[in-house]
Coordinates of C-alpha atoms and ligand atoms in Angstrom, one line a residue:
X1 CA 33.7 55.5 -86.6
X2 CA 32.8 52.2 -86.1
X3 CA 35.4 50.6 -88.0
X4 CA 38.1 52.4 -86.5
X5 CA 36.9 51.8 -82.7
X6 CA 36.0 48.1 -83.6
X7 CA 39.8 48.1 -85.0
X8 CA 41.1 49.7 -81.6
X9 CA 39.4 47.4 -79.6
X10 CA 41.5 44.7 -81.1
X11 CA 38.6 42.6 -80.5
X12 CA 39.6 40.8 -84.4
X13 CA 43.0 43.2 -84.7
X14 CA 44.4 41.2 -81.6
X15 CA 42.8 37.6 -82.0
X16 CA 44.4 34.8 -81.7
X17 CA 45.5 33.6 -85.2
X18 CA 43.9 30.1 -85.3
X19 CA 41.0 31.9 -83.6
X20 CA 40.5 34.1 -86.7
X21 CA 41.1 31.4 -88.8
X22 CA 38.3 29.5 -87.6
X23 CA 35.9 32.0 -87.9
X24 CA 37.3 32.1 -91.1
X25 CA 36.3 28.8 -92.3
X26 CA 32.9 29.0 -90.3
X27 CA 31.8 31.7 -92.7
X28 CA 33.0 29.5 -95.6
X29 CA 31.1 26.7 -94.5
X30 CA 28.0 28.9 -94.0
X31 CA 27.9 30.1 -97.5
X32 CA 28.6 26.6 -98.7
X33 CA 24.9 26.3 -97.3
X34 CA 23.5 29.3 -98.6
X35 CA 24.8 29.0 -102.4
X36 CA 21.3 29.4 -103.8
X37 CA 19.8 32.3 -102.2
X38 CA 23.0 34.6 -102.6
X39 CA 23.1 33.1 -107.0
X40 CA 19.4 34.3 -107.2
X41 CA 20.2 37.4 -105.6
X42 CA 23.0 37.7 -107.7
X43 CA 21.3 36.9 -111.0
X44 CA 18.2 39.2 -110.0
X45 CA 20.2 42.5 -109.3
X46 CA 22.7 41.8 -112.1
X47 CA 20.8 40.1 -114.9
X48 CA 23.0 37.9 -115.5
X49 CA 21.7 34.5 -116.1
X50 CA 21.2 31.9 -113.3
X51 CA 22.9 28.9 -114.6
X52 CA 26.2 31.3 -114.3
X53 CA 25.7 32.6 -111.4
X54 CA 24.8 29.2 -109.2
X55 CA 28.5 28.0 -110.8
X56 CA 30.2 31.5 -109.4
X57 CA 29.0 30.8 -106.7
X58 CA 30.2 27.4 -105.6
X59 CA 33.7 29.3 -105.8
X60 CA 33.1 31.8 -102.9
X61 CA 33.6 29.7 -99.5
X62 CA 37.2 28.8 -101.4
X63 CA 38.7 32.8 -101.1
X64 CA 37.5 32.6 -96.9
X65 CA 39.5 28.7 -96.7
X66 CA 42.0 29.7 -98.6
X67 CA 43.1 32.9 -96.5
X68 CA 42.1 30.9 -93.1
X69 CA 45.1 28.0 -94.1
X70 CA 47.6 31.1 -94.8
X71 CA 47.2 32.9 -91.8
X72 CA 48.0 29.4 -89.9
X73 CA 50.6 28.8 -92.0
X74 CA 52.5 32.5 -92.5
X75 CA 55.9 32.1 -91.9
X76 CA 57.7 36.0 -90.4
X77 CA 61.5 36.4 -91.6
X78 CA 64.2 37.0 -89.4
X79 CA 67.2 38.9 -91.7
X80 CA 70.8 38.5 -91.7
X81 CA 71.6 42.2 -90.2
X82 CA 75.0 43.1 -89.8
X83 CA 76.5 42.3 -85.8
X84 CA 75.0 41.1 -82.9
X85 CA 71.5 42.0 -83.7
X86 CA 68.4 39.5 -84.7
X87 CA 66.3 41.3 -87.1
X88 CA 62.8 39.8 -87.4
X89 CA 59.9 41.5 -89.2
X90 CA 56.6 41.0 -88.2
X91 CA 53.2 42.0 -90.2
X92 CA 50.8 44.1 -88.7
X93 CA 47.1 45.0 -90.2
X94 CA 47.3 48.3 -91.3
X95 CA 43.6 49.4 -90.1
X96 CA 40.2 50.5 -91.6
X97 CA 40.5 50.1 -95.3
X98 CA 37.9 51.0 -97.9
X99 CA 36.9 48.7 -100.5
X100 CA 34.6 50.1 -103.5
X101 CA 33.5 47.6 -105.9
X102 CA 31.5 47.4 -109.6
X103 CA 28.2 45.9 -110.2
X104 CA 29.2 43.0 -112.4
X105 CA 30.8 40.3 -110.0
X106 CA 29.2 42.2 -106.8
X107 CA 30.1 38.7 -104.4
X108 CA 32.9 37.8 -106.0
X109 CA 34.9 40.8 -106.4
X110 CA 33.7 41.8 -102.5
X111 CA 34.9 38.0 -101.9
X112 CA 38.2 38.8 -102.8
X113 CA 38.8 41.6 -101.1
X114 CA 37.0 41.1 -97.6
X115 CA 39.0 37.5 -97.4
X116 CA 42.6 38.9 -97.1
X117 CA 41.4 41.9 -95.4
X118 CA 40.2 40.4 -92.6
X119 CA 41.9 37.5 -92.4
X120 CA 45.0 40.2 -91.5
X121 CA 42.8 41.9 -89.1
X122 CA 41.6 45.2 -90.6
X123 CA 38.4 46.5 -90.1
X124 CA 36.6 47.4 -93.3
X125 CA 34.2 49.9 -95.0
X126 CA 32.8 48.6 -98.3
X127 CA 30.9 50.3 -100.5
X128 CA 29.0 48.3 -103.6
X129 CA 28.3 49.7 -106.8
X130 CA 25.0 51.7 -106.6
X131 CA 23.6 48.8 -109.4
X132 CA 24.3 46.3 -107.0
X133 CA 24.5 46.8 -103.3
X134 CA 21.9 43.8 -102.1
X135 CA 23.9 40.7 -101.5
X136 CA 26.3 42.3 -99.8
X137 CA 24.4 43.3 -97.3
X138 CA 23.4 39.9 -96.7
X139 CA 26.3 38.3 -97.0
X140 CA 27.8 40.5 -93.7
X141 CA 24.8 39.0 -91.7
X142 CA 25.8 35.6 -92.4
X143 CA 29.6 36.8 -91.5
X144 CA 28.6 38.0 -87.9
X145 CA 26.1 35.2 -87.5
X146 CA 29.5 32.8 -88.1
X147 CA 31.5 34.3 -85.3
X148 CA 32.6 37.8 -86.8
X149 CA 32.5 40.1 -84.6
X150 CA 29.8 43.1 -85.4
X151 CA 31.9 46.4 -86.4
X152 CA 35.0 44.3 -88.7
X153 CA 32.9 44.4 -92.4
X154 CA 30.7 47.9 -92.7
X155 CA 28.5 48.4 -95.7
X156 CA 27.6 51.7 -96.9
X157 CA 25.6 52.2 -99.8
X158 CA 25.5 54.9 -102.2
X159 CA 26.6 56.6 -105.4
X160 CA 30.1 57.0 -106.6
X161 CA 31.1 60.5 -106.7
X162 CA 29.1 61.1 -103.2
X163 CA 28.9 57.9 -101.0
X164 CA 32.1 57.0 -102.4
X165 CA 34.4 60.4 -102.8
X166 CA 33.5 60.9 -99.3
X167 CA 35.1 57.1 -97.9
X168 CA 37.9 58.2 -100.1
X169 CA 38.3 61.4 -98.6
X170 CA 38.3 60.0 -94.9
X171 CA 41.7 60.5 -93.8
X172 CA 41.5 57.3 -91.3
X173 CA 41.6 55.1 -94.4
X174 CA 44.5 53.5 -94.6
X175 CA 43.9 52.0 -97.9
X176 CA 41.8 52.2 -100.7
X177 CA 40.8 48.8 -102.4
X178 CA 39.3 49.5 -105.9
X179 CA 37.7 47.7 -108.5
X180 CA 35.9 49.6 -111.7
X181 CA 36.8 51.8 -114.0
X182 CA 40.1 53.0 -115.2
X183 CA 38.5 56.9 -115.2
X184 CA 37.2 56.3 -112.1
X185 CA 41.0 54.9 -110.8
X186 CA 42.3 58.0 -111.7
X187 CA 39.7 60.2 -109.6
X188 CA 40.4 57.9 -106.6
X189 CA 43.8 57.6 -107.0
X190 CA 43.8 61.3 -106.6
X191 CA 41.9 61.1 -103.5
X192 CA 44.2 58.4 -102.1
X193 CA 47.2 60.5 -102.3
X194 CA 46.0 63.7 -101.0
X195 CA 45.8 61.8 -97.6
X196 CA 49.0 59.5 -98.4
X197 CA 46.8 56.4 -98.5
X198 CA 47.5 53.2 -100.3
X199 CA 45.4 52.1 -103.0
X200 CA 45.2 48.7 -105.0
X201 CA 43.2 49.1 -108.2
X202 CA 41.6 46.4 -110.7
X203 CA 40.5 48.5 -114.6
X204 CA 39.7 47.9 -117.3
X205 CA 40.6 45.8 -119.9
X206 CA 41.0 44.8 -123.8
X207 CA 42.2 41.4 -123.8
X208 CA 43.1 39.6 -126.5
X209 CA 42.8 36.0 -126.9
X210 CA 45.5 34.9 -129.5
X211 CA 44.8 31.8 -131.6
X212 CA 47.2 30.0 -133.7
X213 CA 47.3 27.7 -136.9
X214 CA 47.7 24.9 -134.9
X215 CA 44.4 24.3 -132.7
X216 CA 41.6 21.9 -132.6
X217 CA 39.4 24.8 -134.6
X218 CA 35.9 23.4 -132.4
X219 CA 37.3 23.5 -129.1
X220 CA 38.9 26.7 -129.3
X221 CA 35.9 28.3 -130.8
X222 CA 34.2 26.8 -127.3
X223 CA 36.6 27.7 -125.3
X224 CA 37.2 31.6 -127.0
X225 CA 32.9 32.5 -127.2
X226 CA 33.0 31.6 -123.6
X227 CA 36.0 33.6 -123.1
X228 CA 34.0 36.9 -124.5
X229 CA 30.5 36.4 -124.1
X230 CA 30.0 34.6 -120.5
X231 CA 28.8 37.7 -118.2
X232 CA 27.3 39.5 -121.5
X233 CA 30.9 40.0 -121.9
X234 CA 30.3 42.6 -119.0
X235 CA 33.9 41.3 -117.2
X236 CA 37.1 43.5 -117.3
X237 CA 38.9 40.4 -119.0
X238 CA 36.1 39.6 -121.5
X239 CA 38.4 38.1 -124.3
X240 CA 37.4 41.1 -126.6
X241 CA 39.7 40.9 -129.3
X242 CA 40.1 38.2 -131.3
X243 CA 43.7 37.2 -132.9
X244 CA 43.6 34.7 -135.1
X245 CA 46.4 33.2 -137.3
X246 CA 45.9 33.8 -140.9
X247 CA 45.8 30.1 -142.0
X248 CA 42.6 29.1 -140.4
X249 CA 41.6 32.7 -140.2
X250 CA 38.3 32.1 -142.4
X251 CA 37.2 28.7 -141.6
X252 CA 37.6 29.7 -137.6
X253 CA 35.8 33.1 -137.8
X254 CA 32.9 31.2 -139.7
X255 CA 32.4 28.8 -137.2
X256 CA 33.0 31.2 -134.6
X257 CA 30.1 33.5 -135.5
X258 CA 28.1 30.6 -136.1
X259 CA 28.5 29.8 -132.6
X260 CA 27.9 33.4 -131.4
X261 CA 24.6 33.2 -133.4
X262 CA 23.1 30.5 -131.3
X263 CA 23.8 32.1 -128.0
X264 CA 20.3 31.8 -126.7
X265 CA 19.6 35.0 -125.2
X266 CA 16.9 35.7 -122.5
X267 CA 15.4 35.9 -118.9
X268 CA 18.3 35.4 -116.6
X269 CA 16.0 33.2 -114.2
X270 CA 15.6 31.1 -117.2
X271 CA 17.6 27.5 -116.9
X272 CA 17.9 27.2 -120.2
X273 CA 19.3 31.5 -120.9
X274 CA 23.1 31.1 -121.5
X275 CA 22.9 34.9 -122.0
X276 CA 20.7 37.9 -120.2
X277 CA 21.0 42.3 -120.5
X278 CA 23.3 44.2 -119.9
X279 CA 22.8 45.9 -116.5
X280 CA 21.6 49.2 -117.6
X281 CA 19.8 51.9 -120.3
X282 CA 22.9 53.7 -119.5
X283 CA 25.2 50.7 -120.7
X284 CA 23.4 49.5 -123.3
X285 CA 23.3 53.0 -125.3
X286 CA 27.1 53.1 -125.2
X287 CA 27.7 49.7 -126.7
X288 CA 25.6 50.6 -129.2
X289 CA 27.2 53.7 -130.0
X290 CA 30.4 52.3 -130.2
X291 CA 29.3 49.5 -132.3
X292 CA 27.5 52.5 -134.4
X293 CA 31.2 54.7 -134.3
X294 CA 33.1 50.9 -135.2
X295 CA 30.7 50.4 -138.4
X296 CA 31.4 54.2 -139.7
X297 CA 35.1 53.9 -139.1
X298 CA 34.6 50.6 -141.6
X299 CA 33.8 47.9 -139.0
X300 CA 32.6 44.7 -140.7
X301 CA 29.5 43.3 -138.6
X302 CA 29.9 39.3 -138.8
X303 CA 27.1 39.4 -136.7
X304 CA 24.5 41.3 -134.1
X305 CA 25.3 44.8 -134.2
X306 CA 21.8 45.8 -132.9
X307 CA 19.6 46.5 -129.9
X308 CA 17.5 43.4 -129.3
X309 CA 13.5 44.8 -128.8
X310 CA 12.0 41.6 -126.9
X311 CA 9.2 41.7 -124.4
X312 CA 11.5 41.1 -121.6
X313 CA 11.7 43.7 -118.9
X314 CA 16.3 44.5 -119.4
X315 CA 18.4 46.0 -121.6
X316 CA 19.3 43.6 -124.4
X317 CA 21.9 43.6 -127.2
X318 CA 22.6 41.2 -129.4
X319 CA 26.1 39.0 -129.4
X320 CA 28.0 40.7 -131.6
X321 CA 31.0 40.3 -133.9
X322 CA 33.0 42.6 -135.8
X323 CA 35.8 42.2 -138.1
X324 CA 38.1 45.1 -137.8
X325 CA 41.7 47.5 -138.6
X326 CA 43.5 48.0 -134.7
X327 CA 43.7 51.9 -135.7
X328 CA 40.0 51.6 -134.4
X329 CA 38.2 53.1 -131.2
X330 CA 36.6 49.3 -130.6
X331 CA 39.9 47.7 -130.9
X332 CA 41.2 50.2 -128.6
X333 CA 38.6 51.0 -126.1
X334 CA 36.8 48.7 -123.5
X335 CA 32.5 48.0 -124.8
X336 CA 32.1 46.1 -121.6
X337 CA 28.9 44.0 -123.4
X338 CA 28.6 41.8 -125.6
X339 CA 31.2 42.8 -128.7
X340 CA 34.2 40.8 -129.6
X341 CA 36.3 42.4 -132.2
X342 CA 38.4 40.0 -134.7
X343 CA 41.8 40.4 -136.1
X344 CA 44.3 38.4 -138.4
X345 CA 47.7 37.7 -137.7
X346 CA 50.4 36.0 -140.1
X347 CA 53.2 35.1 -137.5
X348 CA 54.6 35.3 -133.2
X349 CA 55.9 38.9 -133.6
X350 CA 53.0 40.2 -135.5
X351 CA 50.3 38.5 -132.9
X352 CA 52.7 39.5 -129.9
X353 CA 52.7 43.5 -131.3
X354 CA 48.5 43.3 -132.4
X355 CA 48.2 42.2 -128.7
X356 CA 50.3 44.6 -127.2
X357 CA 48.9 47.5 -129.3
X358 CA 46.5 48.9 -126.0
X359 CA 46.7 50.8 -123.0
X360 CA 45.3 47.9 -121.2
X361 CA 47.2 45.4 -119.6
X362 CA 44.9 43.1 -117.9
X363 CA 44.2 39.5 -119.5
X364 CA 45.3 37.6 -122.5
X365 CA 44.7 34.1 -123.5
X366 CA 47.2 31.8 -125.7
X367 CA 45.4 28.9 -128.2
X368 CA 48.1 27.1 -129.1
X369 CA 49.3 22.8 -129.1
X370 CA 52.6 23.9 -129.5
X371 CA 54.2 24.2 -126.0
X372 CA 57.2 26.2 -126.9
X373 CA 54.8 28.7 -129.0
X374 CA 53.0 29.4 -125.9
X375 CA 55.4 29.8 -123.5
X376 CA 57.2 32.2 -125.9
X377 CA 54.2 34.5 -126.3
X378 CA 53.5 34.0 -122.9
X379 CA 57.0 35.6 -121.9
X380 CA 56.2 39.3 -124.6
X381 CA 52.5 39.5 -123.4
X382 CA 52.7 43.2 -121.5
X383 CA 49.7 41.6 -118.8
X384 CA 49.3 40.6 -115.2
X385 CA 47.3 37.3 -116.2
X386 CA 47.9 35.2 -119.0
X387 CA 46.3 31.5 -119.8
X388 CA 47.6 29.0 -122.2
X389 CA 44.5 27.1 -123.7
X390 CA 41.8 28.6 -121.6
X391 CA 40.5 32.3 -120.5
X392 CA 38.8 33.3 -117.2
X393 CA 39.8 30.9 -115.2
X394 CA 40.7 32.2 -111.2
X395 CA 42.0 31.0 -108.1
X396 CA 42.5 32.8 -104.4
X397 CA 45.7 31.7 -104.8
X398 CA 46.6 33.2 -108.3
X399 CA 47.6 36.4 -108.3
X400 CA 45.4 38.5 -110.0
X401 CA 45.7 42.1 -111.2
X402 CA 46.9 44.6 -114.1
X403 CA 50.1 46.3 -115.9
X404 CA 49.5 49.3 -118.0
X405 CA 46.4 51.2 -117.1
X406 CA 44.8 48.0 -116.0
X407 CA 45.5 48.6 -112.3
X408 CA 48.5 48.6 -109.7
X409 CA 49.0 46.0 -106.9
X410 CA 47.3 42.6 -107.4
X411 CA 43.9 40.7 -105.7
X412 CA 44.4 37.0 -104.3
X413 CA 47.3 34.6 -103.4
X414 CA 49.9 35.4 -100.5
X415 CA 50.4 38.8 -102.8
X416 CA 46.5 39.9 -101.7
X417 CA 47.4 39.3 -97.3
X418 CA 51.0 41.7 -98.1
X419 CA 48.8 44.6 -99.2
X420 CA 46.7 44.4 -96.3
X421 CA 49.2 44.2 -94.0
X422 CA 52.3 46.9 -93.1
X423 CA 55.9 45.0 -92.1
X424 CA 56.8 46.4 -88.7
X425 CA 61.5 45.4 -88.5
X426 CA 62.2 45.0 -85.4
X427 CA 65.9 44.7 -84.8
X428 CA 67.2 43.6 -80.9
X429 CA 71.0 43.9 -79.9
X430 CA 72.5 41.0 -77.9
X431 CA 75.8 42.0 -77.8
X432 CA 77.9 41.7 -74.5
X433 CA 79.6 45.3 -75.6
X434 CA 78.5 48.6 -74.4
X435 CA 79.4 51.6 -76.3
X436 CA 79.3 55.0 -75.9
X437 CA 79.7 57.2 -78.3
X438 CA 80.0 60.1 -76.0
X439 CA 82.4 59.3 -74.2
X440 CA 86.3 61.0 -73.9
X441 CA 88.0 58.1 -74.6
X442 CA 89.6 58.0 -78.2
X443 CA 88.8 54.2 -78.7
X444 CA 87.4 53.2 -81.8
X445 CA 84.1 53.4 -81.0
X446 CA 81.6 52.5 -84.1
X447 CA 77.9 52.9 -84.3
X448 CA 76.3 51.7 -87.5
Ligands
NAD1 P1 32.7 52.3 -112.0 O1 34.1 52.8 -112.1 O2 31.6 53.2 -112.6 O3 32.2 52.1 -110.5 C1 32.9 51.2 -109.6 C2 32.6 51.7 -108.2 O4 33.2 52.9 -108.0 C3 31.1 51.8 -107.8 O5 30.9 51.3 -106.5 C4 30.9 53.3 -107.9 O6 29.9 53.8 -107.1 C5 32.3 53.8 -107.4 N1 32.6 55.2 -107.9 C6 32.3 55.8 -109.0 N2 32.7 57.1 -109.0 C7 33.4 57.3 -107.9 C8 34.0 58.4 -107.3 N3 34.1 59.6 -107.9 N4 34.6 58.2 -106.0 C9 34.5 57.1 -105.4 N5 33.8 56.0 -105.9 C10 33.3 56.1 -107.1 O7 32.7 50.9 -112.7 P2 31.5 49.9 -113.0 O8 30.7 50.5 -114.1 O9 30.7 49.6 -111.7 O10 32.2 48.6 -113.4 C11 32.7 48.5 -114.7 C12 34.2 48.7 -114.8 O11 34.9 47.9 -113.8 C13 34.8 48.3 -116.1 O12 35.7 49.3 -116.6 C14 35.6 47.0 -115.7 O13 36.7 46.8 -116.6 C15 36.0 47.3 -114.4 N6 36.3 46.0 -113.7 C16 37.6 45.6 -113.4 C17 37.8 44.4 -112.8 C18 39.2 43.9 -112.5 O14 39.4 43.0 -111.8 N7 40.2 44.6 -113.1 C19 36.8 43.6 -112.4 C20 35.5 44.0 -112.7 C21 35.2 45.2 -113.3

């Protein structure tokens, strides 16, 4: 209710462009002072440790500047239609939309989605994961006390399949904005087109990061541990299976569990933890029965494999790496924790086929000197994101979404404004001629 009639107001629907811009980039500068409260918010309702969450955070105020400059700088097309008629097309926000997020990015992934969403003019209705609904709410404070006006974001907190079913159910939605699960895509997706709603979703993921003969064997083993473990590996493009090429296979596995073995591991308000838990009893008793499935299918554990029982008050598992066949549930299905899987590969095709062998379709990261190698794999990988010679890295200009059962429709970039806005043709006749089609006359009259 209060979405819609702060949309109808047209009180941020109607506002002047550079007026909306501005507020834009007063809420960016806001947060820019605020970094530190909303990381230890973060790090306290996630677990994840502080060190990574004070650097995610310096990102944020970028999505809110970023979508401020495009809406100054959108440029509306006028088409070459047939006659005396100029065709322009203008885009128009498309409402209230509802944006339902996970618990592992909260800010970020909220970040992502408000920034376009308003910056078009919709009103929103988000609703955080039940894990981790507090900085959020704090965050929308700091919106309206930067100029937004009260009624454009709206929090509601509350469980999935209640809190959430019932947004999704809300025929004045005009579109559904999702990021979680690739189950829970498919029971929203449902909702969304009962009530011929839009939806943009962001799943799950397997990705692989594929690492040939050719690298600098230290930096890639840096660069690839970071690409699985960062987050506890809880991120839906956790680089979490390992391709390597069969002539450094042995001596970059070694070093690359030697690496994982001195992940130090502990309170996430710690400065010096480079890993914390995972975010719940729930989570952590699935990654350890997948790990237990992955060892009876014949799972090689290079190392972890357990639960960690420390005096700390989380859910703990140790880094873990496992050597296995691609037949197998762990190489297939998403752990989201700490688990990397490792593969070999003897040449392109095979690696571009190992890769490809998942219903995912997220991320995939290329290690590779050789520029032509890269680009080729580059061009076979079936994903929506792909890095040459690093993993994770994001932009709000970078597109950002999935093929396969990773998601439809894409997060950031000009890509992000177009599905929050709806193009509305309009097509005006300047023709000296009158016709009538009715008339007696047997002229050649021609309406087209
Ligand atoms: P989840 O699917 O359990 O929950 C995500 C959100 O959906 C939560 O807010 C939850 O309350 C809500 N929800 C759950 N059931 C619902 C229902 N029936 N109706 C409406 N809403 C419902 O996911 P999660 O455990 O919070 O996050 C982990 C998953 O998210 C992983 O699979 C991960 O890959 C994915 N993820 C994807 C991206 C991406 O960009 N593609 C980013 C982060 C996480």
């Amino acid at each position: 209710g209060v979405a819609q009639n702060t949309y109808n107001t047209g009180i941020w629907s109607k506002m002047d462009i550079q007026e909306r811009s501005h507020i834009m980039n007063n809420i960016a500068y806001t947060l820019k002072n605020h970094l530190n409260i909303f990381a230890f918010k973060e790090s306290v309702q996630t677990g994840r440790p502080i060190k990574e969450m004070e650097a995610q955070m310096t990102r944020l105020p970028e999505w809110f500047e970023y979508y401020a400059s495009l809406i100054r700088s959108k440029v509306d097309t006028c088409l070459p239609f047939k006659g005396d008629f100029v065709n322009y097309v203008k885009r128009e926000p498309l409402g209230v939309v509802a944006q339902i997020t996970p618990w592992n990015h909260p800010l970020l992934i909220s970040i992502k989605k408000l920034a376009p969403a308003i910056a078009a003019g919709n009103s929103v209705v988000i609703k955080p994961s039940e894990l981790a609904p507090c900085s959020i709410l704090e965050f929308v404070k700091l919106c309206e006390s930067s100029g937004l006006p009260k009624g454009v974001i709206n929090v509601i907190t509350g469980y999935g399949p209640t809190t959430g079913k019932y947004l999704c159910n809300d025929s004045r939605i005009s579109k559904i904005d999702f990021t979680g699960g690739t189950d829970t895509g498919r029971i929203i997706g449902e909702m969304a087109g009962r009530n011929i709603t839009g939806m943009i979703s962001e799943l799950g993921g397997k990705s692989p990061m594929i690492v040939f003969d050719d690298v600098d064997i230290a930096d890639v083993v840096n660069g690839t541990v970071f690409g699985s473990f960062i987050a506890s590996g809880q991120t839906c493009i956790a680089g979490s299976r390992l391709l390597i090429q069969k002539g450094i296979y042995d001596k970059f596995v070694d070093k690359f569990v030697e690496k994982v073995k001195n992940i130090k591991v502990g309170d996430p308000l710690d400065n010096n933890t480079q890993m914390g838990p995972v975010i719940s009893e729930q989570q952590l008793n699935k990654i350890d029965q997948m790990v237990k499935n992955a060892k009876k299918e014949g799972a090689k554990v290079l190392c972890g494999g357990n639960i960690i029982n420390n005096q700390l008050n989380g859910y703990y598992y140790e880094p873990t790496v496992l050597e296995v066949e691609p037949h197998m549930e762990i190489f297939q299905e998403e752990v989201f924790g700490p688990v990397v899987v490792v593969h070999k590969f003897t040449d392109e095709k095979n690696a571009i086929e190992l890769a490809n062998n998942s219903e995912y379709g997220l991320g995939a990261s290329i290690w590779t000197n050789n520029i032509k190698i890269g680009h080729r794999i580059a061009d076979n990988i079936d994903a929506g994101i792909i890095w040459i010679n690093d993993h994770h890295k994001n932009d709000p200009c970078s597109p950002w979404g999935g093929f396969k059962n990773s998601g439809i429709g894409r997060e950031n970039g000009i890509e992000a404004f177009h599905e929050y806005t709806q193009t509305k043709s309009i097509i005006v006749n300047y023709s000296s001629n009158t016709t009538d089609w009715f008339s007696n006359s047997n002229s050649n009259v021609r309406y087209s």
